[in-house]
Coordinates of C-alpha atoms and ligand atoms in Angstrom, one line a residue:
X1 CA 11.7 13.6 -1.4
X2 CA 12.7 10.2 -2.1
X3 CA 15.5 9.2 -4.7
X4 CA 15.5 6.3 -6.5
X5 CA 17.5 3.2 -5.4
X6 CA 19.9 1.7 -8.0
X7 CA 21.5 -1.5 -6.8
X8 CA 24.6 -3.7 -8.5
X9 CA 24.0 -7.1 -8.9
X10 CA 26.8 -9.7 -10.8
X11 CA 28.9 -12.2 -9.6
X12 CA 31.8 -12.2 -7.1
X13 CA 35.0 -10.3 -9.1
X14 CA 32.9 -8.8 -11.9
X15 CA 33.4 -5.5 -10.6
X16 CA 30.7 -4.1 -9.1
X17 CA 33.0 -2.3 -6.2
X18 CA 35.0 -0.9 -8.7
X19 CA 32.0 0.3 -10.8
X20 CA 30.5 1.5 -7.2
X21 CA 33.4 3.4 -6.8
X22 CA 33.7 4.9 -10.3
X23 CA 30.3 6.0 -10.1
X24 CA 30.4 7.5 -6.7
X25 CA 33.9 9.5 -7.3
X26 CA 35.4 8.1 -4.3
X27 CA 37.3 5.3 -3.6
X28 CA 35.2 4.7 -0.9
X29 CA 35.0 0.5 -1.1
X30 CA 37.9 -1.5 -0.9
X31 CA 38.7 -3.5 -4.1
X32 CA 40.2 -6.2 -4.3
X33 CA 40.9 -9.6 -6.2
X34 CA 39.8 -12.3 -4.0
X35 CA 36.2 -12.4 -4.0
X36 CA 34.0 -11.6 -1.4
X37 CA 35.7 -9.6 0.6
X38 CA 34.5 -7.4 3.1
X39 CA 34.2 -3.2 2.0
X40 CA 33.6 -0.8 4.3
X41 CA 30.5 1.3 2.2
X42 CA 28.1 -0.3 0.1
X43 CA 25.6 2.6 -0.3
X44 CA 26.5 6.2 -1.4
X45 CA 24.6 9.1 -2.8
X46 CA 25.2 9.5 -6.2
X47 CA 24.4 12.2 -8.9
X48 CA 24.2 12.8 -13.1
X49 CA 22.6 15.3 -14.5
X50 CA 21.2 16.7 -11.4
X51 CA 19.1 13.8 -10.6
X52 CA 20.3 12.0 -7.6
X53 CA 19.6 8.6 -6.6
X54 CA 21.2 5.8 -3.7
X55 CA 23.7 3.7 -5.1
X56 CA 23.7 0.0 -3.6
X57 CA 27.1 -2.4 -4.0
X58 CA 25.1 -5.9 -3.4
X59 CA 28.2 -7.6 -3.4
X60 CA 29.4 -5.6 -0.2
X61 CA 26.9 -7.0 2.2
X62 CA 29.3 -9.4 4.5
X63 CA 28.2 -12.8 3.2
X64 CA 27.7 -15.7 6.2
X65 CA 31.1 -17.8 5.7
X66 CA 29.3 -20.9 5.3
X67 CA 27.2 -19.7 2.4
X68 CA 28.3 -21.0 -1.1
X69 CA 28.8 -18.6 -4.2
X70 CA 25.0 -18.9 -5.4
X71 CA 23.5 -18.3 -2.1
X72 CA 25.7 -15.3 -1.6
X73 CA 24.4 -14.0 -5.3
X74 CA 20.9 -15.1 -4.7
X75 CA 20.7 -13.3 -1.8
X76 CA 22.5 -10.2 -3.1
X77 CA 19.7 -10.2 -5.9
X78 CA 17.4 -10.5 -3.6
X79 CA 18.4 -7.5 -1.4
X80 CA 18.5 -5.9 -5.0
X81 CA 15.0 -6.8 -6.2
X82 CA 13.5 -6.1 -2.2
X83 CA 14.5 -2.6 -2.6
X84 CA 15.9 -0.9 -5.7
X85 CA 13.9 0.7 -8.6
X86 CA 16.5 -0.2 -11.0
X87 CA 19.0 -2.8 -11.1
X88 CA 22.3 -2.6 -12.7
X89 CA 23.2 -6.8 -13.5
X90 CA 26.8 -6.5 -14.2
X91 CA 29.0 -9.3 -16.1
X92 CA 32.5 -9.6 -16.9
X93 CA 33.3 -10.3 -20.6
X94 CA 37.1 -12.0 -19.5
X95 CA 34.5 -14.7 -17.9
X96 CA 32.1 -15.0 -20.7
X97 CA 28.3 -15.7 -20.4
X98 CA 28.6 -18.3 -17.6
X99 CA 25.7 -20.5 -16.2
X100 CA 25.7 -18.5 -12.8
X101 CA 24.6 -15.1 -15.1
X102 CA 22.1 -16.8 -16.4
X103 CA 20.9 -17.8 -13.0
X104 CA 21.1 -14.7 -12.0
X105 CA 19.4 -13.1 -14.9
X106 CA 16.2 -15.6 -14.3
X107 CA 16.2 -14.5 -10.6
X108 CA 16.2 -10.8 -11.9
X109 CA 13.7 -10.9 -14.5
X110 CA 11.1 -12.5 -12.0
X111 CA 11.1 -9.2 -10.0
X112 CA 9.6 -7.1 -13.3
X113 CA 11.6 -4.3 -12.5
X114 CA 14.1 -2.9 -14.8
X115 CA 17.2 -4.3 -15.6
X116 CA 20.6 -2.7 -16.7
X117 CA 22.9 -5.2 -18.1
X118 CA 26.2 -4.1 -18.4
X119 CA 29.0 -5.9 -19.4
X120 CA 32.8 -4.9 -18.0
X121 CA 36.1 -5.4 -18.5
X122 CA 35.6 -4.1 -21.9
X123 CA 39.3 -2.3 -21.8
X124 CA 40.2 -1.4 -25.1
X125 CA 38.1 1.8 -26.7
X126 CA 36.6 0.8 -29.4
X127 CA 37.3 -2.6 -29.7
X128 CA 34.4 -5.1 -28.5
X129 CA 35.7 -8.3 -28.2
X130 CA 33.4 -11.6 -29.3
X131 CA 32.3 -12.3 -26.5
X132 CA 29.9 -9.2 -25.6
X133 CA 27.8 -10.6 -27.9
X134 CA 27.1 -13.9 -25.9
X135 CA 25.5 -11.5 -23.8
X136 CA 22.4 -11.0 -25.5
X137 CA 21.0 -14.2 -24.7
X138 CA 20.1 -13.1 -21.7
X139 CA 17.4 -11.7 -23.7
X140 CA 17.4 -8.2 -21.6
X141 CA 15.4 -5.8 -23.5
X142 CA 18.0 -3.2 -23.3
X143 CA 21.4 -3.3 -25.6
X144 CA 24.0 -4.4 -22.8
X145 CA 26.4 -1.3 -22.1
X146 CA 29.8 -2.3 -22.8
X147 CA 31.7 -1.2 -19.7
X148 CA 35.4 -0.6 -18.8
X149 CA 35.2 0.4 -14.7
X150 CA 38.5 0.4 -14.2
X151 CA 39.0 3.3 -17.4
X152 CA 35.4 5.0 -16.5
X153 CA 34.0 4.3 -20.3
X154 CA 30.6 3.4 -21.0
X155 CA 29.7 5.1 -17.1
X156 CA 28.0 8.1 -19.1
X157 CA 26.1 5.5 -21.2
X158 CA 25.4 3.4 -18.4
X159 CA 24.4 6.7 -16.0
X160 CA 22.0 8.1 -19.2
X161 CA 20.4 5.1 -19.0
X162 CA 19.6 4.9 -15.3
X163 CA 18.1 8.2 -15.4
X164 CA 15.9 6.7 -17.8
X165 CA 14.5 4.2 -16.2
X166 CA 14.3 6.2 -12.5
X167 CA 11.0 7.6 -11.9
X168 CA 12.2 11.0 -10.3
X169 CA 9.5 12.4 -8.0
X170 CA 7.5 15.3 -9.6
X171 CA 7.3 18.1 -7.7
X172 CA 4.4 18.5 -5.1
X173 CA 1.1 19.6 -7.1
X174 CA -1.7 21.6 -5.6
X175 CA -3.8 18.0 -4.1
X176 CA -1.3 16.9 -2.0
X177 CA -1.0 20.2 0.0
X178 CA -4.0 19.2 1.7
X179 CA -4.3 17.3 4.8
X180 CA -7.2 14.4 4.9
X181 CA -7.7 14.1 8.7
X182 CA -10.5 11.4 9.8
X183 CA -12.1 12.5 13.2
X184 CA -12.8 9.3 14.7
X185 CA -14.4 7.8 17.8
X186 CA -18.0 6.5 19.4
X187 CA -20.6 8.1 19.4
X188 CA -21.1 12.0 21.3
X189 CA -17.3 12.1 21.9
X190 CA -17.8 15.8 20.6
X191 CA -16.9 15.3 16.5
X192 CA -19.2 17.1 14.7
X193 CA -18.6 20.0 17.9
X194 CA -14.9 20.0 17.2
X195 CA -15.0 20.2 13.6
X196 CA -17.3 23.2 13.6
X197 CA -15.1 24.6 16.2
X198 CA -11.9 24.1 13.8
X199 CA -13.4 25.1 10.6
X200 CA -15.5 28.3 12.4
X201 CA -15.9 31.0 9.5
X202 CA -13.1 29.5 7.7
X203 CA -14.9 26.8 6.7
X204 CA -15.1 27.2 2.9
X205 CA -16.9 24.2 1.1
X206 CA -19.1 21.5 2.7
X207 CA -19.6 18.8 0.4
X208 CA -22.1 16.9 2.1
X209 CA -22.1 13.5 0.0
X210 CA -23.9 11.2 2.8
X211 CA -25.7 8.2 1.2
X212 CA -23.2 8.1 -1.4
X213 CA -20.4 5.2 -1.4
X214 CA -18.5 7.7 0.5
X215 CA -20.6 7.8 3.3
X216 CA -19.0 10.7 5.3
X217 CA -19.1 14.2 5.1
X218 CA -16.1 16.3 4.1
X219 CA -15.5 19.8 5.1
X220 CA -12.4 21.4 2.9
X221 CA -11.1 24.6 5.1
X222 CA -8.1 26.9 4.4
X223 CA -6.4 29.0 7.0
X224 CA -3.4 30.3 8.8
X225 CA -1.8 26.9 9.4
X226 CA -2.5 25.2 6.3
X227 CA -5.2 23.2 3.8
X228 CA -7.4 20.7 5.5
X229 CA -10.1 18.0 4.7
X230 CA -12.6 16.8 7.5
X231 CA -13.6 13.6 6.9
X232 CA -17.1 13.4 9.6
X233 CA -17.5 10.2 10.3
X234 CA -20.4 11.5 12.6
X235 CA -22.0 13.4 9.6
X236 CA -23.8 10.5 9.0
X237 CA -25.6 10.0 12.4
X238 CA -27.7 12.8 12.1
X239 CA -29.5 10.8 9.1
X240 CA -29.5 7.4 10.8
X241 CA -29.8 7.9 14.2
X242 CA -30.8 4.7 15.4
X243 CA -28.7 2.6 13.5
X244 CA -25.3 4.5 14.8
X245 CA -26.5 3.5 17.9
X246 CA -25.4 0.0 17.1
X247 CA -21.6 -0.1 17.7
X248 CA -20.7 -1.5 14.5
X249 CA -21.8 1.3 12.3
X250 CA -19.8 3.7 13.9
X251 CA -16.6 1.3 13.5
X252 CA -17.3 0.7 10.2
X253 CA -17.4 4.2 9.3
X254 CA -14.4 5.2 10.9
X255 CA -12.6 2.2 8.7
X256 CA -13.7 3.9 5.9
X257 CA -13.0 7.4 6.8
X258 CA -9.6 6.0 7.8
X259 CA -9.0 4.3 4.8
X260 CA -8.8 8.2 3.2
X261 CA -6.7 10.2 6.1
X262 CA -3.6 11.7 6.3
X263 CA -4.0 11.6 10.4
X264 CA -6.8 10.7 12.3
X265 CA -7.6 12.3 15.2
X266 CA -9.2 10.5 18.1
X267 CA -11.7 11.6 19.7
X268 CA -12.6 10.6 23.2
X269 CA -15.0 11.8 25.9
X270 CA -13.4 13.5 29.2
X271 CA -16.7 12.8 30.6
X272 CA -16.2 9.4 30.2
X273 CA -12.7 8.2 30.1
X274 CA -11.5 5.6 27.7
X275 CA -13.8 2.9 27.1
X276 CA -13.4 -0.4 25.4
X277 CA -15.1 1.0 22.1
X278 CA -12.5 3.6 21.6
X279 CA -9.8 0.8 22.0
X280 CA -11.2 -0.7 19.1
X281 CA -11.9 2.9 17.3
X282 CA -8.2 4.0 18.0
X283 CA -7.2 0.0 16.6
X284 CA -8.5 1.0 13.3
X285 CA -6.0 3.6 12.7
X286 CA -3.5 1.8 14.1
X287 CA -3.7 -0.9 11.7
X288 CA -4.3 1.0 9.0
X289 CA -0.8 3.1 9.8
X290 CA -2.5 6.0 10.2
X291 CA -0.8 9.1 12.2
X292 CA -2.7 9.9 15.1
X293 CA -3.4 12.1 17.7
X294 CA -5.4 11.7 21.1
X295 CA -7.7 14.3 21.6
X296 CA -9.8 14.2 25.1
X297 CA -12.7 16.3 24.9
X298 CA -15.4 18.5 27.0
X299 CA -12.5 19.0 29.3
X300 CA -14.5 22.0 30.5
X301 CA -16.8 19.2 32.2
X302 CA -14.3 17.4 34.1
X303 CA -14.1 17.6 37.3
X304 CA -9.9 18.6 37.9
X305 CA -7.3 18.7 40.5
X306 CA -3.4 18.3 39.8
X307 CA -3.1 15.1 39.0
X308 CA -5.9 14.5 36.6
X309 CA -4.7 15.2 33.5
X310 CA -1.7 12.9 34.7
X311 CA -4.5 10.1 35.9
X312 CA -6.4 10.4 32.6
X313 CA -3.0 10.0 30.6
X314 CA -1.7 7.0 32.5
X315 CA -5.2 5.3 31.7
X316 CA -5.0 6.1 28.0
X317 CA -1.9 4.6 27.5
X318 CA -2.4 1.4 29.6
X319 CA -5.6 1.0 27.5
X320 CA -3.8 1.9 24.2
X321 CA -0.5 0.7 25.0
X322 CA 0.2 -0.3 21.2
X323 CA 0.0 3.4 20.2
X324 CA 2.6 5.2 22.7
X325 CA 4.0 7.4 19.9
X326 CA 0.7 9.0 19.9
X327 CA 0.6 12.9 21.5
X328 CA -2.8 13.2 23.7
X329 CA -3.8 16.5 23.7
X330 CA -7.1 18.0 26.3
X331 CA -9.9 20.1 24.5
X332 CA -13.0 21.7 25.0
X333 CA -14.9 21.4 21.9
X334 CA -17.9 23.8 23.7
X335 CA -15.1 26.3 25.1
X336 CA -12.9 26.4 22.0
X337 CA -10.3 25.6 25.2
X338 CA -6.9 24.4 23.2
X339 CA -8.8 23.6 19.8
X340 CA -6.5 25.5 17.5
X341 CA -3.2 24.0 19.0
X342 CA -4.7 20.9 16.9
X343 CA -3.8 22.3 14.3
X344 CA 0.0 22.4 14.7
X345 CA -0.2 18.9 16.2
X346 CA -1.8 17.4 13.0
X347 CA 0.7 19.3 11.0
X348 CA 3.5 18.0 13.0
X349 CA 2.3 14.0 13.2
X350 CA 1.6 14.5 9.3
X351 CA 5.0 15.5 8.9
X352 CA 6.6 12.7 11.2
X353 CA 4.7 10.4 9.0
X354 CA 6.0 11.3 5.6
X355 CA 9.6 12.0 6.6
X356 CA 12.3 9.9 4.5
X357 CA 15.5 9.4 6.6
X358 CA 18.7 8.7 4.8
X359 CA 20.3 5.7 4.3
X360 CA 23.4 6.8 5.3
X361 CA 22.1 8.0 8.6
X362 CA 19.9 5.0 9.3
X363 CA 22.5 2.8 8.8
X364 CA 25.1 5.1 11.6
X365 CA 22.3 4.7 13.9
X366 CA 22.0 1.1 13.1
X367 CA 25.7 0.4 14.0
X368 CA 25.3 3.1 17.0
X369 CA 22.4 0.8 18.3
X370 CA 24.4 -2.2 18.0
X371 CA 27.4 -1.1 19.4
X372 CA 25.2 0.0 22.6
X373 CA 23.2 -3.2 23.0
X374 CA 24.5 -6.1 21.3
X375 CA 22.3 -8.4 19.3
X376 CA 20.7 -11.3 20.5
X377 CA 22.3 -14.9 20.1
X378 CA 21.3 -18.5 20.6
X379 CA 23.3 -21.4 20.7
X380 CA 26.6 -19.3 19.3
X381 CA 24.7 -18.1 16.4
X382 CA 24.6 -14.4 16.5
X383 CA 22.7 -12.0 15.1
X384 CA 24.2 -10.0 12.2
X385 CA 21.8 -7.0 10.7
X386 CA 23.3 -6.3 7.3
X387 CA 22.0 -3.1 6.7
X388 CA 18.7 -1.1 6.7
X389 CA 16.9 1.2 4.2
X390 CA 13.4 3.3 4.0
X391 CA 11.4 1.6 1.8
X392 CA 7.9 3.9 2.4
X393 CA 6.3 7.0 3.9
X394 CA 2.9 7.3 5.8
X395 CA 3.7 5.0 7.7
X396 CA 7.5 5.0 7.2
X397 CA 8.4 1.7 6.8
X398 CA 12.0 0.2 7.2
X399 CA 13.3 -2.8 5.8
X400 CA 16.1 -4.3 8.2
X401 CA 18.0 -7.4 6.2
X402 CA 19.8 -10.0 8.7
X403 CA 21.0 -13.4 8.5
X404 CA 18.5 -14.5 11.0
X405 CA 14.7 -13.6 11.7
X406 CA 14.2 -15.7 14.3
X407 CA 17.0 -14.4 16.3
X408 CA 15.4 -10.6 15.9
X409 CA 13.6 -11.1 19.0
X410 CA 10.7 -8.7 19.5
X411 CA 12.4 -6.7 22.6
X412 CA 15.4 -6.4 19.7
X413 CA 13.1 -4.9 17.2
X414 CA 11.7 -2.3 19.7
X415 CA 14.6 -1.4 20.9
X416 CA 15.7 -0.7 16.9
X417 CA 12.3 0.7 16.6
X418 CA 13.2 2.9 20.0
X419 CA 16.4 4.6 18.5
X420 CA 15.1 5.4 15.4
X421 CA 12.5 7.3 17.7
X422 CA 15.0 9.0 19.2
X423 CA 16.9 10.2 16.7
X424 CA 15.1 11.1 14.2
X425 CA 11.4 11.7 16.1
X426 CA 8.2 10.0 14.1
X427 CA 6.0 11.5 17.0
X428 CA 2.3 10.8 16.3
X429 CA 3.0 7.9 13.4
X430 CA 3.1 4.3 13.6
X431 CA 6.3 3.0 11.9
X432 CA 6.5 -0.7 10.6
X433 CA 9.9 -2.6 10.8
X434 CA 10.1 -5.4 8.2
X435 CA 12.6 -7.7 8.6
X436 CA 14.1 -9.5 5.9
X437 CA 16.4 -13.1 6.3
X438 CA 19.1 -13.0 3.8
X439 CA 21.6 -16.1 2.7
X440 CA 20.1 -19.2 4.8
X441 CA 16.9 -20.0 2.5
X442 CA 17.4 -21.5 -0.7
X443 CA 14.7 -21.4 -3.6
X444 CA 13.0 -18.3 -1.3
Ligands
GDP1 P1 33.3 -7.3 -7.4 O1 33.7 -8.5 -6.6 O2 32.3 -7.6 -8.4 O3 32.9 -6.1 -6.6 O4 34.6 -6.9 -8.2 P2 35.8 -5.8 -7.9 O5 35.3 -4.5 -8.2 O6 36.3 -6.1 -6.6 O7 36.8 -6.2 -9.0 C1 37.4 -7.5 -9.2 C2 38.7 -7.3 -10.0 O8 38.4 -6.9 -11.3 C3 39.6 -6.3 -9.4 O9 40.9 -6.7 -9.5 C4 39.4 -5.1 -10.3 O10 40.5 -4.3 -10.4 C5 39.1 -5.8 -11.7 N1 38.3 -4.9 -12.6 C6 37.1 -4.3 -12.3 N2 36.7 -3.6 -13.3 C7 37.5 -3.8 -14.3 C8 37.6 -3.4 -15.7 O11 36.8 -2.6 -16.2 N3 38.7 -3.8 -16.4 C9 39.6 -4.7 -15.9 N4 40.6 -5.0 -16.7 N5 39.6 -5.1 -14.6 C10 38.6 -4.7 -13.8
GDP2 P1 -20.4 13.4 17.8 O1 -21.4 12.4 17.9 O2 -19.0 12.8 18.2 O3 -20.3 14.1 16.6 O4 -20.6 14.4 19.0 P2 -21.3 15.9 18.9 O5 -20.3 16.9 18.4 O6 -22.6 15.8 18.2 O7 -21.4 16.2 20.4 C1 -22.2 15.3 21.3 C2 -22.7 16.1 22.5 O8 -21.6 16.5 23.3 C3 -23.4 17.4 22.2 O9 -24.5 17.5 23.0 C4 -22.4 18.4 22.4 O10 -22.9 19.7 22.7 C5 -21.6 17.9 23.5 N1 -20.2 18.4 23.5 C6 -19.3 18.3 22.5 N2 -18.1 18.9 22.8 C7 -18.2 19.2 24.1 C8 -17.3 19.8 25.1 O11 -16.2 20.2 24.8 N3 -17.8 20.1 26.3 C9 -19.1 19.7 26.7 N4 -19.4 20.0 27.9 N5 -19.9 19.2 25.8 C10 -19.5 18.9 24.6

């Protein structure tokens, strides 16, 4: 389930550790007067009401020591827009409404995402001073919250009002119980066989819907290991015969029928072996993110020995060396010979593929990682990775923020991308690694 990210945006000394902190229930950053300093946590899971979401202290991320004041805030705030649902903007009403707030507030208001703007150091119960009030030019839809973070009042207010603008996930209705799975590949690979083999008496609706803008059959079955939805991309040969000849048709139709799956499962002929077209088949889903499983069929037809189904798997993933997290798995569609372990497999990848990983524990595997193999440098500059968060499921997607992208070298990446395999498993799904340059750009 994913919980909403709430970051904390303001200038150096307004308080936004101290906030953090208040919020959290633990001293957990270090607070102190001169600005900028470094603090030890900046995220922590945080809970009102019994709705939890990640709390993010912008202002903890370890600015570059060259960076001036407003590229250290703009970069904060762009951390804060890149990956929070709601941002708390946080002021200081001992300052005033100075011209970096509003800077910050025009940076903020770009991202159309919404905005708490709180204003602290408001001590005395009871008593707002003046200049709260200079606050409202900012022109925030929202009243700000008057804030004391040192005495906790106006944190319930302030925590109300988050909830409000979180959108909490609802819980899992009936439609999304059910797997789409696309069974891709050229031509006679065995897809029509495999889904009549996999549906057998179970099968409970066939919608067949060819001609339409769909153009692929769907095949909805129910059994022991869960809700599935066959999307036939062959369905379709058996009206155009001729045309599915031509290559093109058949890749276009497993683009669409990809478009609408959960996981795709390859299909490729044991007879055979892998051929260029199923390079360009299994590309598709690639591209698209898709999980994905391998499955080499009429297995029964293959002439064996020991070492084939060693042979075969060495070719497969010289030829499709882009999709190694992919599990190959050898079937007779004729036989029935392993069909029904499919099943598990496609529950597995589609589980890989929608699993959220903390940010907590991303972040200990981040340092883990780094503390193994050291990051890349060039001419004495380093490369620093800030910190890293989940940002999306199917495919999970990671967003890694460093002061340098063109020192996160691509053997760098996958070597990230390699411990994150290891620890936390995404077998069968493709997972995308965007990199995000903090602090050196200005007016980006
Ligand atoms: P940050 O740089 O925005 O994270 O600010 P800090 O949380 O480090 O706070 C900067 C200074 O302001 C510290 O000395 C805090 O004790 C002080 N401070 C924070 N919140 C309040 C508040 O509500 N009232 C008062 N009087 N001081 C505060
Ligand atoms: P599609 O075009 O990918 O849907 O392929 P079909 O399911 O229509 O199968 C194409 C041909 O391969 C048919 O003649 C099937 O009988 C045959 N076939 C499918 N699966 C197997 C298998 O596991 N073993 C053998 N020997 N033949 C198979």
């Amino acid at each position: 389930m994913a919980k909403p990210i709430v970051a904390i945006v303001g200038r150096p000394n307004v308080g936004k550790s101290t906030l953090f902190n208040k919020i959290i229930g633990e001293r957990r950053s270090i607070v102190e007067d001169t600005p900028g300093v470094t603090r030890d946590r900046i995220y922590a899971d945080a809970e009102w009401n019994n709705r939890k979401f990640i709390l993010i202290d912008t202002g903890g991320i370890e600015p570059k020591s060259e960076d001036t004041i407003l590229k250290q805030m703009r970069m904060q705030a762009e951390i804060a827009v890149a990956t929070a649902d709601v941002i708390i903007f946080l002021c200081d009403v001992r300052a005033g409404l100075l011209a970096d707030d509003k800077d910050i507030a025009v940076m903020l208001k770009k991202s159309g995402k919404p905005i708490i703007l709180c204003v602290n150091k408001i001590d005395r119960i009871g008593e707002v001073p003046y200049e709260y009030y200079e606050f409202f030019e900012l022109g925030f839809e929202r009243e700000p919250i008057a804030l004391s973070s040192l005495h906790g009042t106006g944190s319930g207010d302030l925590l109300d009002a988050i909830i409000e603008e979180c959108d909490f996930p609802e819980e899992d209705d009936e439609d999304d119980s059910v797997i789409n799975v696309a069974v891709i590949g050229k031509p006679n690979a065995g897809k029509s066989s495999i889904i009549n083999r996999m549906c057998g008496e179970e099968r409970m609706i066939v919608s067949d819907i060819a001609g339409t803008t769909r153009d692929a059959v769907d095949t909805l079955v129910e059994n022991v290991y869960g809700k599935y939805n066959f999307i036939d991309t062959a369905g379709i040969r058996r009206k155009a015969k001729v045309e599915d000849r031509i290559e093109k048709f058949s890749v276009l139709r497993a683009n669409m029928a990809v478009e609408r799956a959960d996981v795709c499962l390859l299909m490729i002929d044991g007879k055979d072996g892998i051929t260029e077209q199923d390079e360009k088949i299994a590309g598709i889903a690639h591209e698209a993110g898709k999980a994905c499983i391998i499955v080499v069929n009429k297995w029964d037809a293959v002439e064996k020995d020991n070492s084939t189904t060693k042979e075969v798997t060495a070719k497969i993933r010289t030829a499709l060396a882009y999709m190694p997290y992919a599990p190959i798995i050898f079937v007779s569609a004729m036989t029935g010979q392993r069909v029904m372990n499919v099943y598990s497999m496609i529950n597995d990848v589609h589980n890989a593929a929608c699993h959220r990983v903390s940010t907590g524990m991303l972040n200990d595997v981040l340092n883990d990682a780094m503390t193994r193999v050291q990051p890349p440098s060039d001419r004495g500059k380093r490369l620093k990775i800030y910190y890293m968060t989940q940002t999306g499921v199917c495919p999970p997607t990671f967003v890694i923020f460093c002061n340098s992208e063109e020192l996160f070298h691509f053997s760098y990446r996958r070597y990230i991308e390699n411990c994150l395999r290891d620890t936390f498993g995404f077998e069968g799904t493709p997972i995308k690694l965007v990199i995000r340059q903090k602090g050196d750009k200005e007016g980006d």
